[in-house]
Amino acid sequence: MSANEALLTLEGWFTYHDFRKMNWEKWKKASSEERQAALDELTSLTRVWNDAESETGGSTAVYSVLGHKADLCFIFLRPTMGELDELKTAINKTRFADYTETDYSYISVVELSNYVNNPGQDPKANPHVRERLYPILPKWNHFCFYPMNKKRGEKDNWYSMTMDERRELMQTHGLTGRKYAGKIKQIIGGSVGYDDWEWGVTLFAHDPIELKHIVYEMRFDEVSARYGEFGTFLVGNYLNEEALRKMFAL
Ligand code: VOV
């Protein structure tokens, strides 16, 4: 029996989600001058990142994270893995980093699974495709992140289905997603070979209720109901420089 047709995927920017926990005890013991210097170092980096945001340079956003799993999340999209590595090291070299620990992180590459392709056309020449492969992170108030797999069970195995079967299920998925136009933006990062799950899903919303609604509604699509396997969910709020400083002010 021949193998099922592998999907043609398109890749854009590499992504790094850096989830950090704050050592509040150490932070509170630091002098106000030291805290100020640590925050100044961090915000001088965030300004450089914001200024460099463009279709060729990549995109960055910083979030506070709710609950015990993390306090902060930096999301970086960059053209190369080398740049992601440099960013991680640049944060670690700041004084601010001495008060944090990266408890969780996720590496992927922005991916479009090309279930509908137009033969003979270069998809990367299409501005709509480029916008999705090289997205500027929306500075909406809320985000959530979770990794996921498609099941490879004995009975339900996504990868043993034919291309047509998978395409049909993905079309239903796309239709559900489109109902959230203007309410949710999604970035799907393919992480096979890079991290522990197959995809990292990052959703952005103005209203956090919409995050719950879309994830719930998608559970009823066969592609998620039958084949979706999900990891840890993290949710948080967008931080501009003012909000970042306020978060760490004592
Ligand atoms: C804003 C909502 C939204 C919209 C419009 C949308 C549309 C689409 C389209 C049209 C396509 C296929 C082509 C492509 O663009 O890749 C996809 C692809 C994908 N999606 Fe999606 N998705 C959304 C949202 C959305 C969510 C909320 C999730 C998480 C699922 C859940 O149950 O929690 C998700 C997952 C994925 C994945 C993992 C893939 C890759 C699957 C693969 O097997 O390769 N996605 N998605």
PDB file of C-alpha atoms and ligand atoms in Angstrom:
ATOM      1  CA  MET A   1       0.000   0.000   0.000  1.00  0.00           C
ATOM      2  CA  SER A   2       1.369   3.411  -0.903  1.00  0.00           C
ATOM      3  CA  ALA A   3       1.768   6.143   1.714  1.00  0.00           C
ATOM      4  CA  ASN A   4      -0.882   8.830   1.930  1.00  0.00           C
ATOM      5  CA  GLU A   5      -0.125  12.074   0.203  1.00  0.00           C
ATOM      6  CA  ALA A   6       1.815  14.381   2.502  1.00  0.00           C
ATOM      7  CA  LEU A   7       0.470  17.877   2.586  1.00  0.00           C
ATOM      8  CA  LEU A   8       2.350  20.731   0.974  1.00  0.00           C
ATOM      9  CA  THR A   9       2.978  23.239   3.722  1.00  0.00           C
ATOM     10  CA  LEU A  10       4.133  26.827   3.379  1.00  0.00           C
ATOM     11  CA  GLU A  11       6.406  28.261   6.009  1.00  0.00           C
ATOM     12  CA  GLY A  12       6.929  31.849   7.065  1.00  0.00           C
ATOM     13  CA  TRP A  13       8.590  33.329  10.128  1.00  0.00           C
ATOM     14  CA  PHE A  14      10.072  31.266  12.928  1.00  0.00           C
ATOM     15  CA  THR A  15       8.365  31.746  16.262  1.00  0.00           C
ATOM     16  CA  TYR A  16       9.521  31.664  19.864  1.00  0.00           C
ATOM     17  CA  HIS A  17       7.135  31.908  22.796  1.00  0.00           C
ATOM     18  CA  ASP A  18       9.181  32.613  25.932  1.00  0.00           C
ATOM     19  CA  PHE A  19       7.087  32.158  29.097  1.00  0.00           C
ATOM     20  CA  ARG A  20       8.797  33.548  32.202  1.00  0.00           C
ATOM     21  CA  LYS A  21       8.103  33.379  35.903  1.00  0.00           C
ATOM     22  CA  MET A  22       9.015  36.330  38.061  1.00  0.00           C
ATOM     23  CA  ASN A  23      10.953  35.850  41.265  1.00  0.00           C
ATOM     24  CA  TRP A  24       8.864  38.371  43.195  1.00  0.00           C
ATOM     25  CA  GLU A  25      10.726  37.770  46.439  1.00  0.00           C
ATOM     26  CA  LYS A  26      14.023  38.773  44.852  1.00  0.00           C
ATOM     27  CA  TRP A  27      12.372  41.687  42.997  1.00  0.00           C
ATOM     28  CA  LYS A  28      10.889  43.093  46.198  1.00  0.00           C
ATOM     29  CA  LYS A  29      14.250  42.886  47.950  1.00  0.00           C
ATOM     30  CA  ALA A  30      16.031  44.833  45.191  1.00  0.00           C
ATOM     31  CA  SER A  31      16.570  48.570  45.667  1.00  0.00           C
ATOM     32  CA  SER A  32      14.312  50.911  43.702  1.00  0.00           C
ATOM     33  CA  GLU A  33      17.377  52.079  41.665  1.00  0.00           C
ATOM     34  CA  GLU A  34      18.188  48.483  40.771  1.00  0.00           C
ATOM     35  CA  ARG A  35      14.569  47.786  39.782  1.00  0.00           C
ATOM     36  CA  GLN A  36      14.484  50.950  37.711  1.00  0.00           C
ATOM     37  CA  ALA A  37      17.738  49.998  35.941  1.00  0.00           C
ATOM     38  CA  ALA A  38      16.447  46.465  35.292  1.00  0.00           C
ATOM     39  CA  LEU A  39      13.184  47.764  33.802  1.00  0.00           C
ATOM     40  CA  ASP A  40      15.049  50.381  31.737  1.00  0.00           C
ATOM     41  CA  GLU A  41      17.226  47.659  30.228  1.00  0.00           C
ATOM     42  CA  LEU A  42      14.193  45.573  29.359  1.00  0.00           C
ATOM     43  CA  THR A  43      12.213  48.458  27.863  1.00  0.00           C
ATOM     44  CA  SER A  44      15.174  49.613  25.797  1.00  0.00           C
ATOM     45  CA  LEU A  45      15.032  46.149  24.219  1.00  0.00           C
ATOM     46  CA  THR A  46      11.252  46.244  23.724  1.00  0.00           C
ATOM     47  CA  ARG A  47      11.623  49.633  21.959  1.00  0.00           C
ATOM     48  CA  VAL A  48      14.232  48.211  19.572  1.00  0.00           C
ATOM     49  CA  TRP A  49      11.932  45.250  18.877  1.00  0.00           C
ATOM     50  CA  ASN A  50       8.920  47.483  18.256  1.00  0.00           C
ATOM     51  CA  ASP A  51      10.883  49.797  15.958  1.00  0.00           C
ATOM     52  CA  ALA A  52      12.146  46.825  13.925  1.00  0.00           C
ATOM     53  CA  GLU A  53       8.642  45.465  13.345  1.00  0.00           C
ATOM     54  CA  SER A  54       8.048  45.160   9.589  1.00  0.00           C
ATOM     55  CA  GLU A  55       7.266  42.708   6.814  1.00  0.00           C
ATOM     56  CA  THR A  56      10.934  41.812   6.549  1.00  0.00           C
ATOM     57  CA  GLY A  57      12.091  42.208  10.139  1.00  0.00           C
ATOM     58  CA  GLY A  58       9.615  40.192  12.178  1.00  0.00           C
ATOM     59  CA  SER A  59       7.218  41.039  14.978  1.00  0.00           C
ATOM     60  CA  THR A  60       7.213  41.048  18.774  1.00  0.00           C
ATOM     61  CA  ALA A  61       4.653  41.306  21.559  1.00  0.00           C
ATOM     62  CA  VAL A  62       4.802  41.072  25.357  1.00  0.00           C
ATOM     63  CA  TYR A  63       1.984  39.780  27.578  1.00  0.00           C
ATOM     64  CA  SER A  64       1.292  39.222  31.245  1.00  0.00           C
ATOM     65  CA  VAL A  65       0.151  35.660  31.880  1.00  0.00           C
ATOM     66  CA  LEU A  66      -2.635  34.765  34.284  1.00  0.00           C
ATOM     67  CA  GLY A  67      -2.503  31.948  36.814  1.00  0.00           C
ATOM     68  CA  HIS A  68       0.467  30.101  38.254  1.00  0.00           C
ATOM     69  CA  LYS A  69       1.964  28.817  35.000  1.00  0.00           C
ATOM     70  CA  ALA A  70       3.869  32.006  34.094  1.00  0.00           C
ATOM     71  CA  ASP A  71       3.937  35.764  34.704  1.00  0.00           C
ATOM     72  CA  LEU A  72       5.187  37.042  31.358  1.00  0.00           C
ATOM     73  CA  CYS A  73       5.260  35.901  27.765  1.00  0.00           C
ATOM     74  CA  PHE A  74       7.410  37.294  24.975  1.00  0.00           C
ATOM     75  CA  ILE A  75       6.288  36.270  21.499  1.00  0.00           C
ATOM     76  CA  PHE A  76       8.889  36.679  18.776  1.00  0.00           C
ATOM     77  CA  LEU A  77       8.440  36.087  15.063  1.00  0.00           C
ATOM     78  CA  ARG A  78      11.663  36.343  13.056  1.00  0.00           C
ATOM     79  CA  PRO A  79      12.990  35.352   9.615  1.00  0.00           C
ATOM     80  CA  THR A  80      15.652  33.007  11.027  1.00  0.00           C
ATOM     81  CA  MET A  81      16.166  30.682  13.970  1.00  0.00           C
ATOM     82  CA  GLY A  82      19.494  32.417  14.607  1.00  0.00           C
ATOM     83  CA  GLU A  83      17.656  35.656  15.401  1.00  0.00           C
ATOM     84  CA  LEU A  84      15.391  33.855  17.857  1.00  0.00           C
ATOM     85  CA  ASP A  85      18.430  32.497  19.629  1.00  0.00           C
ATOM     86  CA  GLU A  86      19.991  35.974  19.801  1.00  0.00           C
ATOM     87  CA  LEU A  87      16.777  37.399  21.255  1.00  0.00           C
ATOM     88  CA  LYS A  88      16.659  34.821  24.011  1.00  0.00           C
ATOM     89  CA  THR A  89      20.281  35.549  24.866  1.00  0.00           C
ATOM     90  CA  ALA A  90      19.697  39.333  24.702  1.00  0.00           C
ATOM     91  CA  ILE A  91      16.923  39.043  27.294  1.00  0.00           C
ATOM     92  CA  ASN A  92      19.042  36.774  29.463  1.00  0.00           C
ATOM     93  CA  LYS A  93      21.853  39.339  29.462  1.00  0.00           C
ATOM     94  CA  THR A  94      19.607  42.047  30.959  1.00  0.00           C
ATOM     95  CA  ARG A  95      19.476  42.649  34.688  1.00  0.00           C
ATOM     96  CA  PHE A  96      15.741  42.102  34.480  1.00  0.00           C
ATOM     97  CA  ALA A  97      16.333  38.471  33.487  1.00  0.00           C
ATOM     98  CA  ASP A  98      18.071  37.881  36.842  1.00  0.00           C
ATOM     99  CA  TYR A  99      14.605  38.116  38.387  1.00  0.00           C
ATOM    100  CA  THR A 100      12.965  35.696  35.972  1.00  0.00           C
ATOM    101  CA  GLU A 101      13.092  32.086  34.923  1.00  0.00           C
ATOM    102  CA  THR A 102      11.858  30.643  31.652  1.00  0.00           C
ATOM    103  CA  ASP A 103       9.501  27.936  32.822  1.00  0.00           C
ATOM    104  CA  TYR A 104       8.026  27.087  29.455  1.00  0.00           C
ATOM    105  CA  SER A 105       8.761  27.946  25.864  1.00  0.00           C
ATOM    106  CA  TYR A 106       7.634  26.937  22.416  1.00  0.00           C
ATOM    107  CA  ILE A 107       9.381  26.905  19.037  1.00  0.00           C
ATOM    108  CA  SER A 108       7.574  26.688  15.728  1.00  0.00           C
ATOM    109  CA  VAL A 109       7.399  28.202  12.261  1.00  0.00           C
ATOM    110  CA  VAL A 110       4.319  30.029  10.975  1.00  0.00           C
ATOM    111  CA  GLU A 111       2.630  27.481   8.744  1.00  0.00           C
ATOM    112  CA  LEU A 112      -0.118  27.420   6.182  1.00  0.00           C
ATOM    113  CA  SER A 113      -1.308  23.971   5.280  1.00  0.00           C
ATOM    114  CA  ASN A 114      -2.004  24.341   1.622  1.00  0.00           C
ATOM    115  CA  TYR A 115      -5.204  22.305   1.329  1.00  0.00           C
ATOM    116  CA  VAL A 116      -6.414  24.608  -1.403  1.00  0.00           C
ATOM    117  CA  ASN A 117      -3.622  25.467  -3.829  1.00  0.00           C
ATOM    118  CA  ASN A 118      -3.625  26.921  -7.291  1.00  0.00           C
ATOM    119  CA  PRO A 119      -1.271  24.911  -9.480  1.00  0.00           C
ATOM    120  CA  GLY A 120       1.194  26.998 -11.461  1.00  0.00           C
ATOM    121  CA  GLN A 121       1.017  29.958  -9.075  1.00  0.00           C
ATOM    122  CA  ASP A 122       3.671  30.890  -6.544  1.00  0.00           C
ATOM    123  CA  PRO A 123       1.600  31.144  -3.347  1.00  0.00           C
ATOM    124  CA  LYS A 124       4.247  33.339  -1.705  1.00  0.00           C
ATOM    125  CA  ALA A 125       3.639  35.961  -4.402  1.00  0.00           C
ATOM    126  CA  ASN A 126       0.049  36.332  -3.163  1.00  0.00           C
ATOM    127  CA  PRO A 127      -0.205  39.295  -0.714  1.00  0.00           C
ATOM    128  CA  HIS A 128      -2.903  37.508   1.370  1.00  0.00           C
ATOM    129  CA  VAL A 129      -0.647  34.499   1.787  1.00  0.00           C
ATOM    130  CA  ARG A 130       2.327  36.712   2.657  1.00  0.00           C
ATOM    131  CA  GLU A 131       0.269  38.535   5.275  1.00  0.00           C
ATOM    132  CA  ARG A 132      -0.460  35.230   6.959  1.00  0.00           C
ATOM    133  CA  LEU A 133       3.073  33.825   6.715  1.00  0.00           C
ATOM    134  CA  TYR A 134       4.710  37.053   7.913  1.00  0.00           C
ATOM    135  CA  PRO A 135       2.071  38.425  10.290  1.00  0.00           C
ATOM    136  CA  ILE A 136       2.513  41.500  12.449  1.00  0.00           C
ATOM    137  CA  LEU A 137       1.258  40.368  15.854  1.00  0.00           C
ATOM    138  CA  PRO A 138      -2.065  42.134  16.536  1.00  0.00           C
ATOM    139  CA  LYS A 139      -1.766  44.310  19.634  1.00  0.00           C
ATOM    140  CA  TRP A 140      -5.177  43.178  20.853  1.00  0.00           C
ATOM    141  CA  ASN A 141      -5.887  43.009  24.559  1.00  0.00           C
ATOM    142  CA  HIS A 142      -5.795  39.248  25.092  1.00  0.00           C
ATOM    143  CA  PHE A 143      -4.009  36.186  23.805  1.00  0.00           C
ATOM    144  CA  CYS A 144      -4.019  32.489  24.484  1.00  0.00           C
ATOM    145  CA  PHE A 145      -1.545  29.809  23.499  1.00  0.00           C
ATOM    146  CA  TYR A 146      -1.773  26.025  23.412  1.00  0.00           C
ATOM    147  CA  PRO A 147       0.013  23.242  21.598  1.00  0.00           C
ATOM    148  CA  MET A 148      -1.874  20.491  19.780  1.00  0.00           C
ATOM    149  CA  ASN A 149      -1.540  17.286  17.801  1.00  0.00           C
ATOM    150  CA  LYS A 150      -3.690  15.447  15.331  1.00  0.00           C
ATOM    151  CA  LYS A 151      -4.369  11.940  16.614  1.00  0.00           C
ATOM    152  CA  ARG A 152      -2.403   8.960  15.363  1.00  0.00           C
ATOM    153  CA  GLY A 153      -4.436   6.299  17.146  1.00  0.00           C
ATOM    154  CA  GLU A 154      -5.164   2.772  15.946  1.00  0.00           C
ATOM    155  CA  LYS A 155      -8.697   3.700  14.979  1.00  0.00           C
ATOM    156  CA  ASP A 156      -8.565   7.441  14.457  1.00  0.00           C
ATOM    157  CA  ASN A 157      -5.401   8.358  12.616  1.00  0.00           C
ATOM    158  CA  TRP A 158      -5.343  11.742  10.877  1.00  0.00           C
ATOM    159  CA  TYR A 159      -2.266  10.792   8.895  1.00  0.00           C
ATOM    160  CA  SER A 160      -3.742   7.644   7.401  1.00  0.00           C
ATOM    161  CA  MET A 161      -6.713   9.476   5.889  1.00  0.00           C
ATOM    162  CA  THR A 162      -6.697  10.439   2.260  1.00  0.00           C
ATOM    163  CA  MET A 163      -5.973  13.993   1.178  1.00  0.00           C
ATOM    164  CA  ASP A 164      -9.626  14.447   0.111  1.00  0.00           C
ATOM    165  CA  GLU A 165     -10.932  13.344   3.520  1.00  0.00           C
ATOM    166  CA  ARG A 166      -8.553  15.684   5.315  1.00  0.00           C
ATOM    167  CA  ARG A 167      -9.346  18.550   2.960  1.00  0.00           C
ATOM    168  CA  GLU A 168     -13.066  18.175   3.610  1.00  0.00           C
ATOM    169  CA  LEU A 169     -12.611  18.265   7.382  1.00  0.00           C
ATOM    170  CA  MET A 170     -10.311  21.267   7.157  1.00  0.00           C
ATOM    171  CA  GLN A 171     -12.887  23.110   5.076  1.00  0.00           C
ATOM    172  CA  THR A 172     -15.429  22.737   7.879  1.00  0.00           C
ATOM    173  CA  HIS A 173     -12.773  23.942  10.320  1.00  0.00           C
ATOM    174  CA  GLY A 174     -12.118  26.995   8.136  1.00  0.00           C
ATOM    175  CA  LEU A 175     -15.854  27.800   7.988  1.00  0.00           C
ATOM    176  CA  THR A 176     -16.121  27.733  11.789  1.00  0.00           C
ATOM    177  CA  GLY A 177     -13.030  29.927  12.015  1.00  0.00           C
ATOM    178  CA  ARG A 178     -14.408  32.475   9.577  1.00  0.00           C
ATOM    179  CA  LYS A 179     -17.377  33.156  11.879  1.00  0.00           C
ATOM    180  CA  TYR A 180     -14.849  34.810  14.191  1.00  0.00           C
ATOM    181  CA  ALA A 181     -13.577  37.314  11.641  1.00  0.00           C
ATOM    182  CA  GLY A 182     -12.736  40.574  13.416  1.00  0.00           C
ATOM    183  CA  LYS A 183     -13.019  38.887  16.828  1.00  0.00           C
ATOM    184  CA  ILE A 184     -10.184  36.367  16.732  1.00  0.00           C
ATOM    185  CA  LYS A 185      -6.896  36.300  14.881  1.00  0.00           C
ATOM    186  CA  GLN A 186      -4.935  33.065  14.818  1.00  0.00           C
ATOM    187  CA  ILE A 187      -1.327  32.194  14.177  1.00  0.00           C
ATOM    188  CA  ILE A 188      -0.664  28.521  13.602  1.00  0.00           C
ATOM    189  CA  GLY A 189       2.964  27.475  14.055  1.00  0.00           C
ATOM    190  CA  GLY A 190       4.067  24.094  12.750  1.00  0.00           C
ATOM    191  CA  SER A 191       6.392  22.505  15.301  1.00  0.00           C
ATOM    192  CA  VAL A 192       7.084  18.995  14.015  1.00  0.00           C
ATOM    193  CA  GLY A 193      10.805  18.484  14.523  1.00  0.00           C
ATOM    194  CA  TYR A 194      11.087  21.598  16.724  1.00  0.00           C
ATOM    195  CA  ASP A 195       8.998  21.046  19.803  1.00  0.00           C
ATOM    196  CA  ASP A 196       6.944  18.446  21.665  1.00  0.00           C
ATOM    197  CA  TRP A 197       3.662  18.911  19.793  1.00  0.00           C
ATOM    198  CA  GLU A 198       2.763  19.225  16.129  1.00  0.00           C
ATOM    199  CA  TRP A 199       1.390  22.778  16.226  1.00  0.00           C
ATOM    200  CA  GLY A 200       1.402  25.775  18.500  1.00  0.00           C
ATOM    201  CA  VAL A 201      -1.868  27.718  18.324  1.00  0.00           C
ATOM    202  CA  THR A 202      -1.809  31.410  19.297  1.00  0.00           C
ATOM    203  CA  LEU A 203      -5.131  33.228  19.364  1.00  0.00           C
ATOM    204  CA  PHE A 204      -5.657  36.973  19.811  1.00  0.00           C
ATOM    205  CA  ALA A 205      -8.888  38.631  20.936  1.00  0.00           C
ATOM    206  CA  HIS A 206     -10.336  41.968  22.033  1.00  0.00           C
ATOM    207  CA  ASP A 207     -12.743  40.121  24.306  1.00  0.00           C
ATOM    208  CA  PRO A 208     -11.454  37.066  26.233  1.00  0.00           C
ATOM    209  CA  ILE A 209     -14.895  35.443  26.022  1.00  0.00           C
ATOM    210  CA  GLU A 210     -14.275  34.985  22.297  1.00  0.00           C
ATOM    211  CA  LEU A 211     -11.233  32.820  23.103  1.00  0.00           C
ATOM    212  CA  LYS A 212     -13.498  30.481  25.046  1.00  0.00           C
ATOM    213  CA  HIS A 213     -16.200  30.563  22.389  1.00  0.00           C
ATOM    214  CA  ILE A 214     -13.960  29.659  19.456  1.00  0.00           C
ATOM    215  CA  VAL A 215     -12.139  26.854  21.254  1.00  0.00           C
ATOM    216  CA  TYR A 216     -15.461  25.445  22.448  1.00  0.00           C
ATOM    217  CA  GLU A 217     -17.181  25.731  19.090  1.00  0.00           C
ATOM    218  CA  MET A 218     -14.275  24.060  17.313  1.00  0.00           C
ATOM    219  CA  ARG A 219     -14.538  21.057  19.647  1.00  0.00           C
ATOM    220  CA  PHE A 220     -17.709  20.195  17.692  1.00  0.00           C
ATOM    221  CA  ASP A 221     -15.902  20.151  14.341  1.00  0.00           C
ATOM    222  CA  GLU A 222     -14.875  16.609  13.555  1.00  0.00           C
ATOM    223  CA  VAL A 223     -11.287  17.650  13.006  1.00  0.00           C
ATOM    224  CA  SER A 224     -11.005  18.774  16.649  1.00  0.00           C
ATOM    225  CA  ALA A 225     -13.648  16.459  18.192  1.00  0.00           C
ATOM    226  CA  ARG A 226     -12.147  13.303  16.761  1.00  0.00           C
ATOM    227  CA  TYR A 227      -8.557  14.109  15.900  1.00  0.00           C
ATOM    228  CA  GLY A 228      -7.515  17.016  18.132  1.00  0.00           C
ATOM    229  CA  GLU A 229      -5.252  16.438  21.133  1.00  0.00           C
ATOM    230  CA  PHE A 230      -4.415  19.456  23.246  1.00  0.00           C
ATOM    231  CA  GLY A 231      -1.643  20.472  25.626  1.00  0.00           C
ATOM    232  CA  THR A 232      -1.507  23.154  28.295  1.00  0.00           C
ATOM    233  CA  PHE A 233      -3.480  26.359  27.761  1.00  0.00           C
ATOM    234  CA  LEU A 234      -2.021  29.717  28.769  1.00  0.00           C
ATOM    235  CA  VAL A 235      -3.918  32.990  28.661  1.00  0.00           C
ATOM    236  CA  GLY A 236      -2.837  36.585  29.187  1.00  0.00           C
ATOM    237  CA  ASN A 237      -3.114  40.301  28.569  1.00  0.00           C
ATOM    238  CA  TYR A 238      -1.183  42.532  26.187  1.00  0.00           C
ATOM    239  CA  LEU A 239       1.443  44.789  27.782  1.00  0.00           C
ATOM    240  CA  ASN A 240       2.591  48.020  26.215  1.00  0.00           C
ATOM    241  CA  GLU A 241       5.542  49.764  27.864  1.00  0.00           C
ATOM    242  CA  GLU A 242       3.351  51.645  30.319  1.00  0.00           C
ATOM    243  CA  ALA A 243       1.505  48.498  31.387  1.00  0.00           C
ATOM    244  CA  LEU A 244       4.786  46.597  31.678  1.00  0.00           C
ATOM    245  CA  ARG A 245       6.232  49.248  33.991  1.00  0.00           C
ATOM    246  CA  LYS A 246       3.025  49.348  36.015  1.00  0.00           C
ATOM    247  CA  MET A 247       3.070  45.571  36.428  1.00  0.00           C
ATOM    248  CA  PHE A 248       6.504  45.699  38.063  1.00  0.00           C
ATOM    249  CA  ALA A 249       6.105  48.952  40.012  1.00  0.00           C
ATOM    250  CA  LEU A 250       6.119  48.450  43.794  1.00  0.00           C
TER     251      LEU A 250
HETATM  252  C1  VOV B   1      -9.945  32.653  13.419  1.00  0.00           C
HETATM  253  C2  VOV B   1     -10.203  31.415  13.286  1.00  0.00           C
HETATM  254  C3  VOV B   1      -9.605  30.374  12.385  1.00  0.00           C
HETATM  255  C4  VOV B   1      -9.659  30.294  11.005  1.00  0.00           C
HETATM  256  C5  VOV B   1     -10.326  31.255  10.047  1.00  0.00           C
HETATM  257  C6  VOV B   1      -8.946  29.095  10.631  1.00  0.00           C
HETATM  258  C7  VOV B   1      -8.831  28.636   9.323  1.00  0.00           C
HETATM  259  C8  VOV B   1      -7.954  27.600   8.986  1.00  0.00           C
HETATM  260  C9  VOV B   1      -7.746  27.141   7.626  1.00  0.00           C
HETATM  261  C10 VOV B   1      -8.476  27.667   6.386  1.00  0.00           C
HETATM  262  C11 VOV B   1      -6.782  26.158   7.685  1.00  0.00           C
HETATM  263  C12 VOV B   1      -6.197  25.354   6.500  1.00  0.00           C
HETATM  264  C13 VOV B   1      -5.262  26.156   5.694  1.00  0.00           C
HETATM  265  C14 VOV B   1      -4.255  26.913   6.530  1.00  0.00           C
HETATM  266  O1  VOV B   1      -4.447  28.136   6.598  1.00  0.00           O
HETATM  267  O2  VOV B   1      -3.386  26.326   7.117  1.00  0.00           O
HETATM  268  C15 VOV B   1      -6.389  26.026   9.066  1.00  0.00           C
HETATM  269  C16 VOV B   1      -5.400  25.162   9.507  1.00  0.00           C
HETATM  270  C17 VOV B   1      -5.205  24.879  10.857  1.00  0.00           C
HETATM  271  N1  VOV B   1      -5.903  25.392  11.924  1.00  0.00           N
HETATM  272 FE1  VOV B   1      -7.246  26.875  11.842  1.00  0.00          FE
HETATM  273  N2  VOV B   1      -8.467  28.470  11.782  1.00  0.00           N
HETATM  274  C18 VOV B   1      -8.861  29.215  12.874  1.00  0.00           C
HETATM  275  C19 VOV B   1      -8.647  28.967  14.212  1.00  0.00           C
HETATM  276  C20 VOV B   1      -8.008  27.794  14.645  1.00  0.00           C
HETATM  277  C21 VOV B   1      -8.005  27.301  15.990  1.00  0.00           C
HETATM  278  C22 VOV B   1      -8.741  27.923  17.153  1.00  0.00           C
HETATM  279  C23 VOV B   1      -7.269  26.161  16.007  1.00  0.00           C
HETATM  280  C24 VOV B   1      -7.075  25.239  17.194  1.00  0.00           C
HETATM  281  C25 VOV B   1      -8.032  24.039  17.058  1.00  0.00           C
HETATM  282  C26 VOV B   1      -8.937  23.830  18.228  1.00  0.00           C
HETATM  283  O3  VOV B   1      -9.850  22.987  18.091  1.00  0.00           O
HETATM  284  O4  VOV B   1      -8.779  24.445  19.283  1.00  0.00           O
HETATM  285  C27 VOV B   1      -6.750  25.942  14.706  1.00  0.00           C
HETATM  286  C28 VOV B   1      -5.912  24.916  14.353  1.00  0.00           C
HETATM  287  C29 VOV B   1      -5.453  24.765  13.051  1.00  0.00           C
HETATM  288  C30 VOV B   1      -4.430  23.829  12.697  1.00  0.00           C
HETATM  289  C31 VOV B   1      -3.667  22.934  13.686  1.00  0.00           C
HETATM  290  C32 VOV B   1      -4.254  23.892  11.328  1.00  0.00           C
HETATM  291  C33 VOV B   1      -3.294  23.043  10.490  1.00  0.00           C
HETATM  292  C34 VOV B   1      -3.959  21.721  10.256  1.00  0.00           C
HETATM  293  C35 VOV B   1      -3.284  20.746   9.357  1.00  0.00           C
HETATM  294  O5  VOV B   1      -3.647  19.562   9.439  1.00  0.00           O
HETATM  295  O6  VOV B   1      -2.395  21.112   8.597  1.00  0.00           O
HETATM  296  N3  VOV B   1      -7.253  26.931  13.871  1.00  0.00           N
HETATM  297  N4  VOV B   1      -7.146  26.885   9.848  1.00  0.00           N
END
